[in-house]
PDB file of N, CA and C in Angstrom:
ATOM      1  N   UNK L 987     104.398 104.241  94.156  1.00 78.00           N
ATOM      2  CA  UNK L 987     103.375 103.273  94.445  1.00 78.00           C
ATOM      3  C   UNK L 987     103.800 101.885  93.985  1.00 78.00           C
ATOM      4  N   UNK L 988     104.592 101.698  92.865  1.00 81.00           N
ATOM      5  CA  UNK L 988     104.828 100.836  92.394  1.00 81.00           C
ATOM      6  C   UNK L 988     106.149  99.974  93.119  1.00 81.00           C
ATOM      7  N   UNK L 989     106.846 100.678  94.026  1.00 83.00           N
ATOM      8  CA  UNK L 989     107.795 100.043  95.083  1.00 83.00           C
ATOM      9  C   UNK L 989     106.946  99.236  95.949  1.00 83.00           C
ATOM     10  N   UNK L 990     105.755 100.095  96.189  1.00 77.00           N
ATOM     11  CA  UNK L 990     105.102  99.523  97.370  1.00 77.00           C
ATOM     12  C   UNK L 990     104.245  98.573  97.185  1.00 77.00           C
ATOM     13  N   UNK L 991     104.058  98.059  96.072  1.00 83.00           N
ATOM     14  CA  UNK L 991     103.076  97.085  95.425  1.00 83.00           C
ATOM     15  C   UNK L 991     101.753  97.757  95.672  1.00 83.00           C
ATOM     16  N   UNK L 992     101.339  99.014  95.267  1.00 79.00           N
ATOM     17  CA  UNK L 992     100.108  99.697  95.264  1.00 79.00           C
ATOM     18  C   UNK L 992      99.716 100.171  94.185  1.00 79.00           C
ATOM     19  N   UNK L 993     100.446  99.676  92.659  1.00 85.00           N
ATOM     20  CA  UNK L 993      99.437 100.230  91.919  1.00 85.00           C
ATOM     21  C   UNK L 993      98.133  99.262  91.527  1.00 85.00           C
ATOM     22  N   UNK L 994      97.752  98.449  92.109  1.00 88.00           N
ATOM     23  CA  UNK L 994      96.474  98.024  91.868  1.00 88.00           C
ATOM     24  C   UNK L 994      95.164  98.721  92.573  1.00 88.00           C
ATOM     25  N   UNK L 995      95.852  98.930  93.720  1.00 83.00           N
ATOM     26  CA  UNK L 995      94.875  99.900  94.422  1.00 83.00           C
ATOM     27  C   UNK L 995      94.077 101.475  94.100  1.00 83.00           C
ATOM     28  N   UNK L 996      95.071 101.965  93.075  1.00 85.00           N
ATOM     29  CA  UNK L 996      94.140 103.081  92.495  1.00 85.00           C
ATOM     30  C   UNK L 996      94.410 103.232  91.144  1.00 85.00           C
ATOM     31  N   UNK L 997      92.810 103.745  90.701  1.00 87.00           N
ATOM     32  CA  UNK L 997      92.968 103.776  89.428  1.00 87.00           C
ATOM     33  C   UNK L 997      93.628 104.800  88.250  1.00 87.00           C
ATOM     34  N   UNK L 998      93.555 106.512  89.333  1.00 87.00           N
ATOM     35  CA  UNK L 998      94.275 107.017  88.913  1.00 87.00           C
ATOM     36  C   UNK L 998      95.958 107.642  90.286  1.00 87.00           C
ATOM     37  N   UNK L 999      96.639 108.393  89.449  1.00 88.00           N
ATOM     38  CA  UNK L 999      97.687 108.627  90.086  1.00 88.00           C
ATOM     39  C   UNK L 999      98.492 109.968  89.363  1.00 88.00           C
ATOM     40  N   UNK L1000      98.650 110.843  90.205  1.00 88.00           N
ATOM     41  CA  UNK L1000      99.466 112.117  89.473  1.00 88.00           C
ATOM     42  C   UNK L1000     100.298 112.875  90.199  1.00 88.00           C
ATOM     43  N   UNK L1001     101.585 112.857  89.943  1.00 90.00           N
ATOM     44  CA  UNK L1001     102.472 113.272  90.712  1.00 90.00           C
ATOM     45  C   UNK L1001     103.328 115.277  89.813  1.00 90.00           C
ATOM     46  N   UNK L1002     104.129 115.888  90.989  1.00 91.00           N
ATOM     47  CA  UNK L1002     104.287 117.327  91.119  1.00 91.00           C
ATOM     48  C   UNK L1002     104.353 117.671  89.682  1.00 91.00           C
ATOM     49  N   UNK L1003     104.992 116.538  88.669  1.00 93.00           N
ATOM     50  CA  UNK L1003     105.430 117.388  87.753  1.00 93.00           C
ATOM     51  C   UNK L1003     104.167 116.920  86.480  1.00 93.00           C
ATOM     52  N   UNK L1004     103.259 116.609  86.314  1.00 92.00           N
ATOM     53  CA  UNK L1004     101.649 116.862  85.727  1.00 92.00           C
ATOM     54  C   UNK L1004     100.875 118.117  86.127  1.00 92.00           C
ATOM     55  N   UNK L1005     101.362 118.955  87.147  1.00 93.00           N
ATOM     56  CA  UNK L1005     100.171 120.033  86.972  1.00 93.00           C
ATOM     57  C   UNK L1005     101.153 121.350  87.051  1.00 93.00           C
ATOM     58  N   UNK L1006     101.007 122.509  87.322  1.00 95.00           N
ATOM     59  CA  UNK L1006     101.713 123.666  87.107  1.00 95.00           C
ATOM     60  C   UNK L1006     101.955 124.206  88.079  1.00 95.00           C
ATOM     61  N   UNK L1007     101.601 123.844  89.175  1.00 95.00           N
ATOM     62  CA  UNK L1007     101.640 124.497  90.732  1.00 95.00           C
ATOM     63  C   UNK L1007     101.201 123.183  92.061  1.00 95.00           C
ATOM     64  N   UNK L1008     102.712 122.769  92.027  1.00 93.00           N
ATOM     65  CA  UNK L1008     102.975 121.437  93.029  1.00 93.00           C
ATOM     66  C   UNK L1008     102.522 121.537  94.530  1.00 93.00           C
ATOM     67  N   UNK L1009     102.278 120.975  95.242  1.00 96.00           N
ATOM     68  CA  UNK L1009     102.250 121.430  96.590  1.00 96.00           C
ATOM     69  C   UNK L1009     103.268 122.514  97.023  1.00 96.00           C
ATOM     70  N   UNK L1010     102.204 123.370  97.734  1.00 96.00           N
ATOM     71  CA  UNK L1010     101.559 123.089  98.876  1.00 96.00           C
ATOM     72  C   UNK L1010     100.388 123.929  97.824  1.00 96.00           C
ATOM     73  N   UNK L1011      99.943 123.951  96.956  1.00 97.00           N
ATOM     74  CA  UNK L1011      99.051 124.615  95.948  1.00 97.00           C
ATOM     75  C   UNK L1011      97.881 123.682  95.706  1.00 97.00           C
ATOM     76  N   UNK L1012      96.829 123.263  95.434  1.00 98.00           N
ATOM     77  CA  UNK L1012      95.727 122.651  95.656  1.00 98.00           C
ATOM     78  C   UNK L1012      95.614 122.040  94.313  1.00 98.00           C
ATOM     79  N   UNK L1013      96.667 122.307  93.464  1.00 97.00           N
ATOM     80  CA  UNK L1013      96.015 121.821  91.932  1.00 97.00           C
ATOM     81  C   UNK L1013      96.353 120.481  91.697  1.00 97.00           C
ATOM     82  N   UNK L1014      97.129 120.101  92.388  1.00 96.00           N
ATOM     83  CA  UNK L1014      96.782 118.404  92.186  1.00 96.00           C
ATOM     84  C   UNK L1014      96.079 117.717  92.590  1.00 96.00           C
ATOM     85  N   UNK L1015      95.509 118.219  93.823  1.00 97.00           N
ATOM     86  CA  UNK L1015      93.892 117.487  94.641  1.00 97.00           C
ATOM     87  C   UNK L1015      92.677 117.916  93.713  1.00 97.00           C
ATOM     88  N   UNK L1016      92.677 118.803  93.018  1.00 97.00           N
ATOM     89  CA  UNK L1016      91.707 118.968  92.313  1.00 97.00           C
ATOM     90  C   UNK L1016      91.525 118.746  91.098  1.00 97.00           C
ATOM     91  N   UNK L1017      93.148 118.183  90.835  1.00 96.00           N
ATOM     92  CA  UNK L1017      93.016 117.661  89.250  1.00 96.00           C
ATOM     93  C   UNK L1017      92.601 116.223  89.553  1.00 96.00           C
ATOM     94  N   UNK L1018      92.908 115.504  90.404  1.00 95.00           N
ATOM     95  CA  UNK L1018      92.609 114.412  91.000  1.00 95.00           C
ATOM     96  C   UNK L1018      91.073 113.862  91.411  1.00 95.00           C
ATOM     97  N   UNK L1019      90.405 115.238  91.775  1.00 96.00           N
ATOM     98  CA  UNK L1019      88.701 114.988  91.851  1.00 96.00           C
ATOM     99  C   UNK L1019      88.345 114.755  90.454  1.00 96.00           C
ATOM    100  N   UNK L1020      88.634 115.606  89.743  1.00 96.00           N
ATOM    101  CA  UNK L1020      87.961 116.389  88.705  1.00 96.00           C
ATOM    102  C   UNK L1020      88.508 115.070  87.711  1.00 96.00           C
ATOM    103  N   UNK L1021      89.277 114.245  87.574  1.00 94.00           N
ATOM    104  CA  UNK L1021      89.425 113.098  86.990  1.00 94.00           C
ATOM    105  C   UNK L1021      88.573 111.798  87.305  1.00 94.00           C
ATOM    106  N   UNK L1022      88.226 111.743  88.858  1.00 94.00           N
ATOM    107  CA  UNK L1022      87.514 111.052  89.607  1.00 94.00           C
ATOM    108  C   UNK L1022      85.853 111.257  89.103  1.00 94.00           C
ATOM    109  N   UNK L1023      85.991 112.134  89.003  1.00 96.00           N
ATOM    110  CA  UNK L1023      84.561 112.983  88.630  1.00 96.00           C
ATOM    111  C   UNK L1023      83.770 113.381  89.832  1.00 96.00           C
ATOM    112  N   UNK L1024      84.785 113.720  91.059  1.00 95.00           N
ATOM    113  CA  UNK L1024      83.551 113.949  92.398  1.00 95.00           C
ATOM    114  C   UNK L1024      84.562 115.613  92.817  1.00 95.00           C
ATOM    115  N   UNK L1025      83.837 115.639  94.009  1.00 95.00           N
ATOM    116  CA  UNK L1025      83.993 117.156  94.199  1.00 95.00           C
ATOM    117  C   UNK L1025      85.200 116.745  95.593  1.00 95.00           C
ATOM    118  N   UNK L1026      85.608 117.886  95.962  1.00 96.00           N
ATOM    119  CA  UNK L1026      86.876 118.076  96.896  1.00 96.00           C
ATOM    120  C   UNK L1026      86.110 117.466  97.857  1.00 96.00           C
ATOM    121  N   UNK L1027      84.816 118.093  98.303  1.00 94.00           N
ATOM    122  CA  UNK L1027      83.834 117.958  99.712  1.00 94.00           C
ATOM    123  C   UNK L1027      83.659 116.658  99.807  1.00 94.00           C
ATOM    124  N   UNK L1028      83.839 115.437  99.121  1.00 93.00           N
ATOM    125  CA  UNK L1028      83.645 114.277  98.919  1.00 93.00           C
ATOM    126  C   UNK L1028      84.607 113.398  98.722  1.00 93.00           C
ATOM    127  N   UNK L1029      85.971 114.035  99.134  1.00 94.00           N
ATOM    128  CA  UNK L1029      87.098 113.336  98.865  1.00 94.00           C
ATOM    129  C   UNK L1029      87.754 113.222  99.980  1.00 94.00           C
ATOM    130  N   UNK L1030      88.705 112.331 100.114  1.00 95.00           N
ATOM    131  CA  UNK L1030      89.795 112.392 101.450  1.00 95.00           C
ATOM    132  C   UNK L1030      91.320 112.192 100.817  1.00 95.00           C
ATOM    133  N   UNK L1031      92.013 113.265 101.330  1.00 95.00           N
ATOM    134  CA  UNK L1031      93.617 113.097 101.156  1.00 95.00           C
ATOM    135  C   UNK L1031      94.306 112.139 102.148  1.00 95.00           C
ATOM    136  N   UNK L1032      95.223 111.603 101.577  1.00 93.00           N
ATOM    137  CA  UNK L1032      95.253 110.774 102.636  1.00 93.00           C
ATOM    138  C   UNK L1032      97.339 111.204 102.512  1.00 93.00           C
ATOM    139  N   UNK L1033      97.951 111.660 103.636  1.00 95.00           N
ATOM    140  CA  UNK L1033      98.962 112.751 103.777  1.00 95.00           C
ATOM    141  C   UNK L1033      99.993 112.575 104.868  1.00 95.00           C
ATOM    142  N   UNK L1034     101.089 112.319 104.753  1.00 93.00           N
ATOM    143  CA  UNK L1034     101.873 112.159 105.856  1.00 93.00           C
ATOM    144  C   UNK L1034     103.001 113.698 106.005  1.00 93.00           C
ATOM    145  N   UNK L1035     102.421 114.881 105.299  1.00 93.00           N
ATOM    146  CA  UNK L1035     103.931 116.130 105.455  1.00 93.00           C
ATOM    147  C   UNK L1035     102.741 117.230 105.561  1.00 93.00           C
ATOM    148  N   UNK L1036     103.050 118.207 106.222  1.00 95.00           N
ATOM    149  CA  UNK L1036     102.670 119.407 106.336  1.00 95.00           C
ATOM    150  C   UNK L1036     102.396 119.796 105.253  1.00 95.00           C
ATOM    151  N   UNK L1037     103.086 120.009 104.074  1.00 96.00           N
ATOM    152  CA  UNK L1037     102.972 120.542 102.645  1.00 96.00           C
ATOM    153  C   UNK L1037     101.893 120.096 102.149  1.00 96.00           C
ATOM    154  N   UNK L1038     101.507 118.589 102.149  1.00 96.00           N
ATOM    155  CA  UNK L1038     100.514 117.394 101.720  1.00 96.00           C
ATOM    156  C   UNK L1038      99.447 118.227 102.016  1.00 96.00           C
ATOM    157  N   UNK L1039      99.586 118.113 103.235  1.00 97.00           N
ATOM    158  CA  UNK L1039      97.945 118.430 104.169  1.00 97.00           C
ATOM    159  C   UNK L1039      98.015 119.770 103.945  1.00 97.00           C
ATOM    160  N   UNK L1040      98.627 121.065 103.654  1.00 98.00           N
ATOM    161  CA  UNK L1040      97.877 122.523 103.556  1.00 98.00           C
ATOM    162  C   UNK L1040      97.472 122.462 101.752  1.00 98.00           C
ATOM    163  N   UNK L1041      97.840 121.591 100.862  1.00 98.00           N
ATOM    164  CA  UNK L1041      97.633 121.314  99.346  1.00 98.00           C
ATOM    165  C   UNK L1041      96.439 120.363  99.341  1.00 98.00           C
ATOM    166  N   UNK L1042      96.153 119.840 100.146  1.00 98.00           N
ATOM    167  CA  UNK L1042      94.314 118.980 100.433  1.00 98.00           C
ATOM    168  C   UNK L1042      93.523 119.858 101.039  1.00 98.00           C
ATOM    169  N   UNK L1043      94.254 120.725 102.257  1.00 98.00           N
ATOM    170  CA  UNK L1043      92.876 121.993 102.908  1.00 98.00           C
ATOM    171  C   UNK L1043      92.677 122.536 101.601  1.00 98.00           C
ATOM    172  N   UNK L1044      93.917 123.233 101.017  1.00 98.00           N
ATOM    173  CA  UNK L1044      93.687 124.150 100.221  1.00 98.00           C
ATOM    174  C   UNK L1044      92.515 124.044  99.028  1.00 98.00           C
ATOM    175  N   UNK L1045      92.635 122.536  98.738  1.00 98.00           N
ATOM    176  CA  UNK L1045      91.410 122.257  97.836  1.00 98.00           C
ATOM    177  C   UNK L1045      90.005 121.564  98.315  1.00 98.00           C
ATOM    178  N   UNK L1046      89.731 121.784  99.821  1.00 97.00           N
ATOM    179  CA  UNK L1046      88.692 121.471 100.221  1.00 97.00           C
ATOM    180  C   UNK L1046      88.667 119.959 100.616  1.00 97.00           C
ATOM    181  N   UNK L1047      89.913 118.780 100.668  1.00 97.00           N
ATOM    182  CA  UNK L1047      89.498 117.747 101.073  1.00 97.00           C
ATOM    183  C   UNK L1047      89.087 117.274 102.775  1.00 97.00           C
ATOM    184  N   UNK L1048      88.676 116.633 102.728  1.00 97.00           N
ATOM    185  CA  UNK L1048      89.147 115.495 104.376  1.00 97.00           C
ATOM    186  C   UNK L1048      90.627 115.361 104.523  1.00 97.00           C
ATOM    187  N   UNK L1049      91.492 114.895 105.741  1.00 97.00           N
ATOM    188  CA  UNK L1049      92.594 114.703 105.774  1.00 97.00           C
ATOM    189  C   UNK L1049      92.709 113.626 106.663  1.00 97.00           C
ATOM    190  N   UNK L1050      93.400 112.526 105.809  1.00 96.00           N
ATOM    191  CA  UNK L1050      93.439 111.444 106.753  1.00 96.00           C
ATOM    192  C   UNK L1050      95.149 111.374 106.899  1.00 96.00           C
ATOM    193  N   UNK L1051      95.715 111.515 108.228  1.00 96.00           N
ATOM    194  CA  UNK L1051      97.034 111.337 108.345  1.00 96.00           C
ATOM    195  C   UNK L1051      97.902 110.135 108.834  1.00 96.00           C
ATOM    196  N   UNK L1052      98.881 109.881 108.131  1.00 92.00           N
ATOM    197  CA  UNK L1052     100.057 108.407 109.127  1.00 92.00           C
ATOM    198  C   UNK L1052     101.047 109.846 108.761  1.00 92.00           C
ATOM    199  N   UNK L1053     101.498 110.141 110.028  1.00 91.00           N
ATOM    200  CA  UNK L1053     102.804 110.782 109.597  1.00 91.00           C
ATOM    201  C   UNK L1053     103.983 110.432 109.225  1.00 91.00           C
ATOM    202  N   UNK L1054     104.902 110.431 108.943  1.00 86.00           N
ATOM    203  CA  UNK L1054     106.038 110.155 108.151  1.00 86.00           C
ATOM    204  C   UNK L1054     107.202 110.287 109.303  1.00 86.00           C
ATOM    205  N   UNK L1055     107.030 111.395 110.192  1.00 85.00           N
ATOM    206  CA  UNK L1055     107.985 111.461 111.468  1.00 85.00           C
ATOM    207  C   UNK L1055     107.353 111.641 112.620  1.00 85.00           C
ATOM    208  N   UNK L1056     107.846 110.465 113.546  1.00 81.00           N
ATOM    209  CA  UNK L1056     106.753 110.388 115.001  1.00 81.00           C
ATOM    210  C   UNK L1056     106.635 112.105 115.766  1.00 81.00           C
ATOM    211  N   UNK L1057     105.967 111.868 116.322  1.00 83.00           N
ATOM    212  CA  UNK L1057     105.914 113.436 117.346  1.00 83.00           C
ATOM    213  C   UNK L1057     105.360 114.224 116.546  1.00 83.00           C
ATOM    214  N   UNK L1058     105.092 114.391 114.835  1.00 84.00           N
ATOM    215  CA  UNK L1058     104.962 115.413 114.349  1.00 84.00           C
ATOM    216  C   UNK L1058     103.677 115.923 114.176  1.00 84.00           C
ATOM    217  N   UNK L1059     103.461 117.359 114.597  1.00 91.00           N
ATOM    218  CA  UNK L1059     101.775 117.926 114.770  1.00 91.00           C
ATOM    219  C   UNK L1059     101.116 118.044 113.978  1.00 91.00           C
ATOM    220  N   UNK L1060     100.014 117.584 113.379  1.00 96.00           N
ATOM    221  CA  UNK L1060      99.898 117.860 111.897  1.00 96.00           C
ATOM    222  C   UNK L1060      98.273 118.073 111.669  1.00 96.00           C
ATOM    223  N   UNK L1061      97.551 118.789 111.271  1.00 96.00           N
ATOM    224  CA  UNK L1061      96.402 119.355 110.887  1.00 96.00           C
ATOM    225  C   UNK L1061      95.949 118.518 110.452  1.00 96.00           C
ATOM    226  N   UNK L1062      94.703 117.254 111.076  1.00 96.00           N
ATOM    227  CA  UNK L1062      94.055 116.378 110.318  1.00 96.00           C
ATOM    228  C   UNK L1062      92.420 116.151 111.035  1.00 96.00           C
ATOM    229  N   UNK L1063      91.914 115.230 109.956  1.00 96.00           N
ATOM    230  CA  UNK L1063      90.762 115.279 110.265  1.00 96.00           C
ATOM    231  C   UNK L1063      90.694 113.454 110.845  1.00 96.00           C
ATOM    232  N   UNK L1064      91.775 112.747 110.545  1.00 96.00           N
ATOM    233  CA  UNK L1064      91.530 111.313 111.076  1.00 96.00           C
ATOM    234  C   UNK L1064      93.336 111.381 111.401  1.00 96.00           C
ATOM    235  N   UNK L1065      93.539 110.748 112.463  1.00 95.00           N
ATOM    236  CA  UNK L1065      95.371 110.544 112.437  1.00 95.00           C
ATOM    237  C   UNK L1065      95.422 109.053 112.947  1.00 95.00           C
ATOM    238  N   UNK L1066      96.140 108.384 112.430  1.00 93.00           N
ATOM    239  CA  UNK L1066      96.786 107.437 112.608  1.00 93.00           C
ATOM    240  C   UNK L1066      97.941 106.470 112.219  1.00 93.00           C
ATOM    241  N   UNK L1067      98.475 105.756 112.496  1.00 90.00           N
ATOM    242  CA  UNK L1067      99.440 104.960 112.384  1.00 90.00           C
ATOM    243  C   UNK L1067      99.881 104.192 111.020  1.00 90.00           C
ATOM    244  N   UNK L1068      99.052 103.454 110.347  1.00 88.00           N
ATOM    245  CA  UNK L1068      98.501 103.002 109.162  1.00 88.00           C
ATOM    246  C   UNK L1068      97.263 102.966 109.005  1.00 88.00           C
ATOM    247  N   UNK L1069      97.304 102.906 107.541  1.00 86.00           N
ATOM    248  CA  UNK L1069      95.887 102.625 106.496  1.00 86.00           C
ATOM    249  C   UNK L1069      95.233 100.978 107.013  1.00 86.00           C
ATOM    250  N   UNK L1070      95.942 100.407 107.238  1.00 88.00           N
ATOM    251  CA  UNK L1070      95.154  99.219 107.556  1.00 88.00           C
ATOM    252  C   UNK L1070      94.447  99.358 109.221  1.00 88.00           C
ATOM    253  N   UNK L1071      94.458 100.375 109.778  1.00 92.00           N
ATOM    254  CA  UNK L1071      93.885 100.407 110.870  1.00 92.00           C
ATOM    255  C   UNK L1071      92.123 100.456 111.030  1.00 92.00           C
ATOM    256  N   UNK L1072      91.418  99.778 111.625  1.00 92.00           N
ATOM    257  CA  UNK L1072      90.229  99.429 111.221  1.00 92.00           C
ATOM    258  C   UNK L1072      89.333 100.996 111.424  1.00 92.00           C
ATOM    259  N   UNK L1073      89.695 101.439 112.425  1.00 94.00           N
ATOM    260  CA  UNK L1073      89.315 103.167 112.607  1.00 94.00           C
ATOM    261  C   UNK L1073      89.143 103.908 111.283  1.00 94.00           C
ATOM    262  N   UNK L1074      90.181 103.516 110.735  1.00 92.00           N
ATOM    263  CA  UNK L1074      90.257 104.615 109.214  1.00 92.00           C
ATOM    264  C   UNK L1074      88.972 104.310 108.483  1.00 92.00           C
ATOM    265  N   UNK L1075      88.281 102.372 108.427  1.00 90.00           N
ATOM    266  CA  UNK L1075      87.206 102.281 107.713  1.00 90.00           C
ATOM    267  C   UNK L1075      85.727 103.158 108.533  1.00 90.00           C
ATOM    268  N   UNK L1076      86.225 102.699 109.581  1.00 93.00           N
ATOM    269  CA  UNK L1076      85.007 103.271 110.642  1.00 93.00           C
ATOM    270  C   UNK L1076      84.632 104.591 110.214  1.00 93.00           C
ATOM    271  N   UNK L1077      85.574 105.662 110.292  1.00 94.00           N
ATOM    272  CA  UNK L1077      85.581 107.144 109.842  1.00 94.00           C
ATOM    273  C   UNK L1077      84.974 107.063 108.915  1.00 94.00           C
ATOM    274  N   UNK L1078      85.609 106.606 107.321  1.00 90.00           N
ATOM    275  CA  UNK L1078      85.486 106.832 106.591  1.00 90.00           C
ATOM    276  C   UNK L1078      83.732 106.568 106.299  1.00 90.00           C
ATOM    277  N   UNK L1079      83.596 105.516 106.889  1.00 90.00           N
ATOM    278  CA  UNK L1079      82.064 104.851 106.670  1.00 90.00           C
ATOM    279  C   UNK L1079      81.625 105.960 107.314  1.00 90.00           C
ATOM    280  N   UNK L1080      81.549 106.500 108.235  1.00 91.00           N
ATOM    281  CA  UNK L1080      80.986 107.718 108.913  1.00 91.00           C
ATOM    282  C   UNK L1080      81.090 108.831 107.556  1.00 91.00           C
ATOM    283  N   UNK L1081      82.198 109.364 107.019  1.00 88.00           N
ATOM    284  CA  UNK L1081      82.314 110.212 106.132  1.00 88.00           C
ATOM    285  C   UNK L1081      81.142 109.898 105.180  1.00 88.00           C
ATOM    286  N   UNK L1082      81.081 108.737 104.803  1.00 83.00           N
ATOM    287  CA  UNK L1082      80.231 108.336 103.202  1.00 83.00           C
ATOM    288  C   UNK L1082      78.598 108.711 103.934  1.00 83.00           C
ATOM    289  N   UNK L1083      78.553 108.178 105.539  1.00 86.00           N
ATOM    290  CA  UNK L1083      76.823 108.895 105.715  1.00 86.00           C
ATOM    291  C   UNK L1083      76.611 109.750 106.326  1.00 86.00           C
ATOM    292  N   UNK L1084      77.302 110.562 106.131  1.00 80.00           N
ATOM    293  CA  UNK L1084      77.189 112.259 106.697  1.00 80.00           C
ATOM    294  C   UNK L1084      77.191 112.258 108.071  1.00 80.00           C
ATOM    295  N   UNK L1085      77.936 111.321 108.900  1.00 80.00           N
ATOM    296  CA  UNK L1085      77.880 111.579 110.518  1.00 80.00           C
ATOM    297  C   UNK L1085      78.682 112.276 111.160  1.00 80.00           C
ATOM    298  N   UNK L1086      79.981 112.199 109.987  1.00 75.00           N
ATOM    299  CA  UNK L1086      81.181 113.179 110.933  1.00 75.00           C
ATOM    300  C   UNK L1086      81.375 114.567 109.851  1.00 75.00           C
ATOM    301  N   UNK L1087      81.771 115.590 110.072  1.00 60.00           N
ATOM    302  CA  UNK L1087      81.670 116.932 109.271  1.00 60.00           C
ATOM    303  C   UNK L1087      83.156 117.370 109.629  1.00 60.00           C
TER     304      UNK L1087
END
């Protein structure tokens, strides 16, 4: 995050080697709520690898995808290109008032 000039953007951050079972295993999305203090059902992963996204189902999140390699099929609940795409707020604002499931 810190290459990318993104650590201002979140407050927390935890990578494979903090929990005991790395992706594709759910325990870092849920160590990640559970620090947040909200529940999986209320969260969105946001995931560009296959591994990513079955370690966010696995713990019950949303899945918002930019994939990492074009063409690639990937199990999501929002897909697109980048985070700055105005769609992603749209969704998401949909997510926060219960319109999309």
């Amino acid at each position: 995050m810190w290459s990318a000039g993104l650590t201002d953007c979140f407050t927390h951050s935890f990578a494979a080697d903090e929990v005991r079972s790395p992706k594709p295993a759910p325990e870092l999305y849920l160590t990640a709520c559970e620090a947040l203090g909200t529940t999986p059902q209320r969260s969105v992963a946001f995931e560009d690898s296959a591994t990513g996204i079955a370690s966010a189902r696995a713990a019950g999140l949303y899945v918002a995808v930019i994939p990492s390699l074009p063409g690639a099929d990937l199990d999501h609940d929002w897909l697109g290109t980048s985070l700055a795409e105005p769609e992603l707020r749209d969704w998401a604002r949909k997510l926060g008032d219960g319109t999309v499931r």
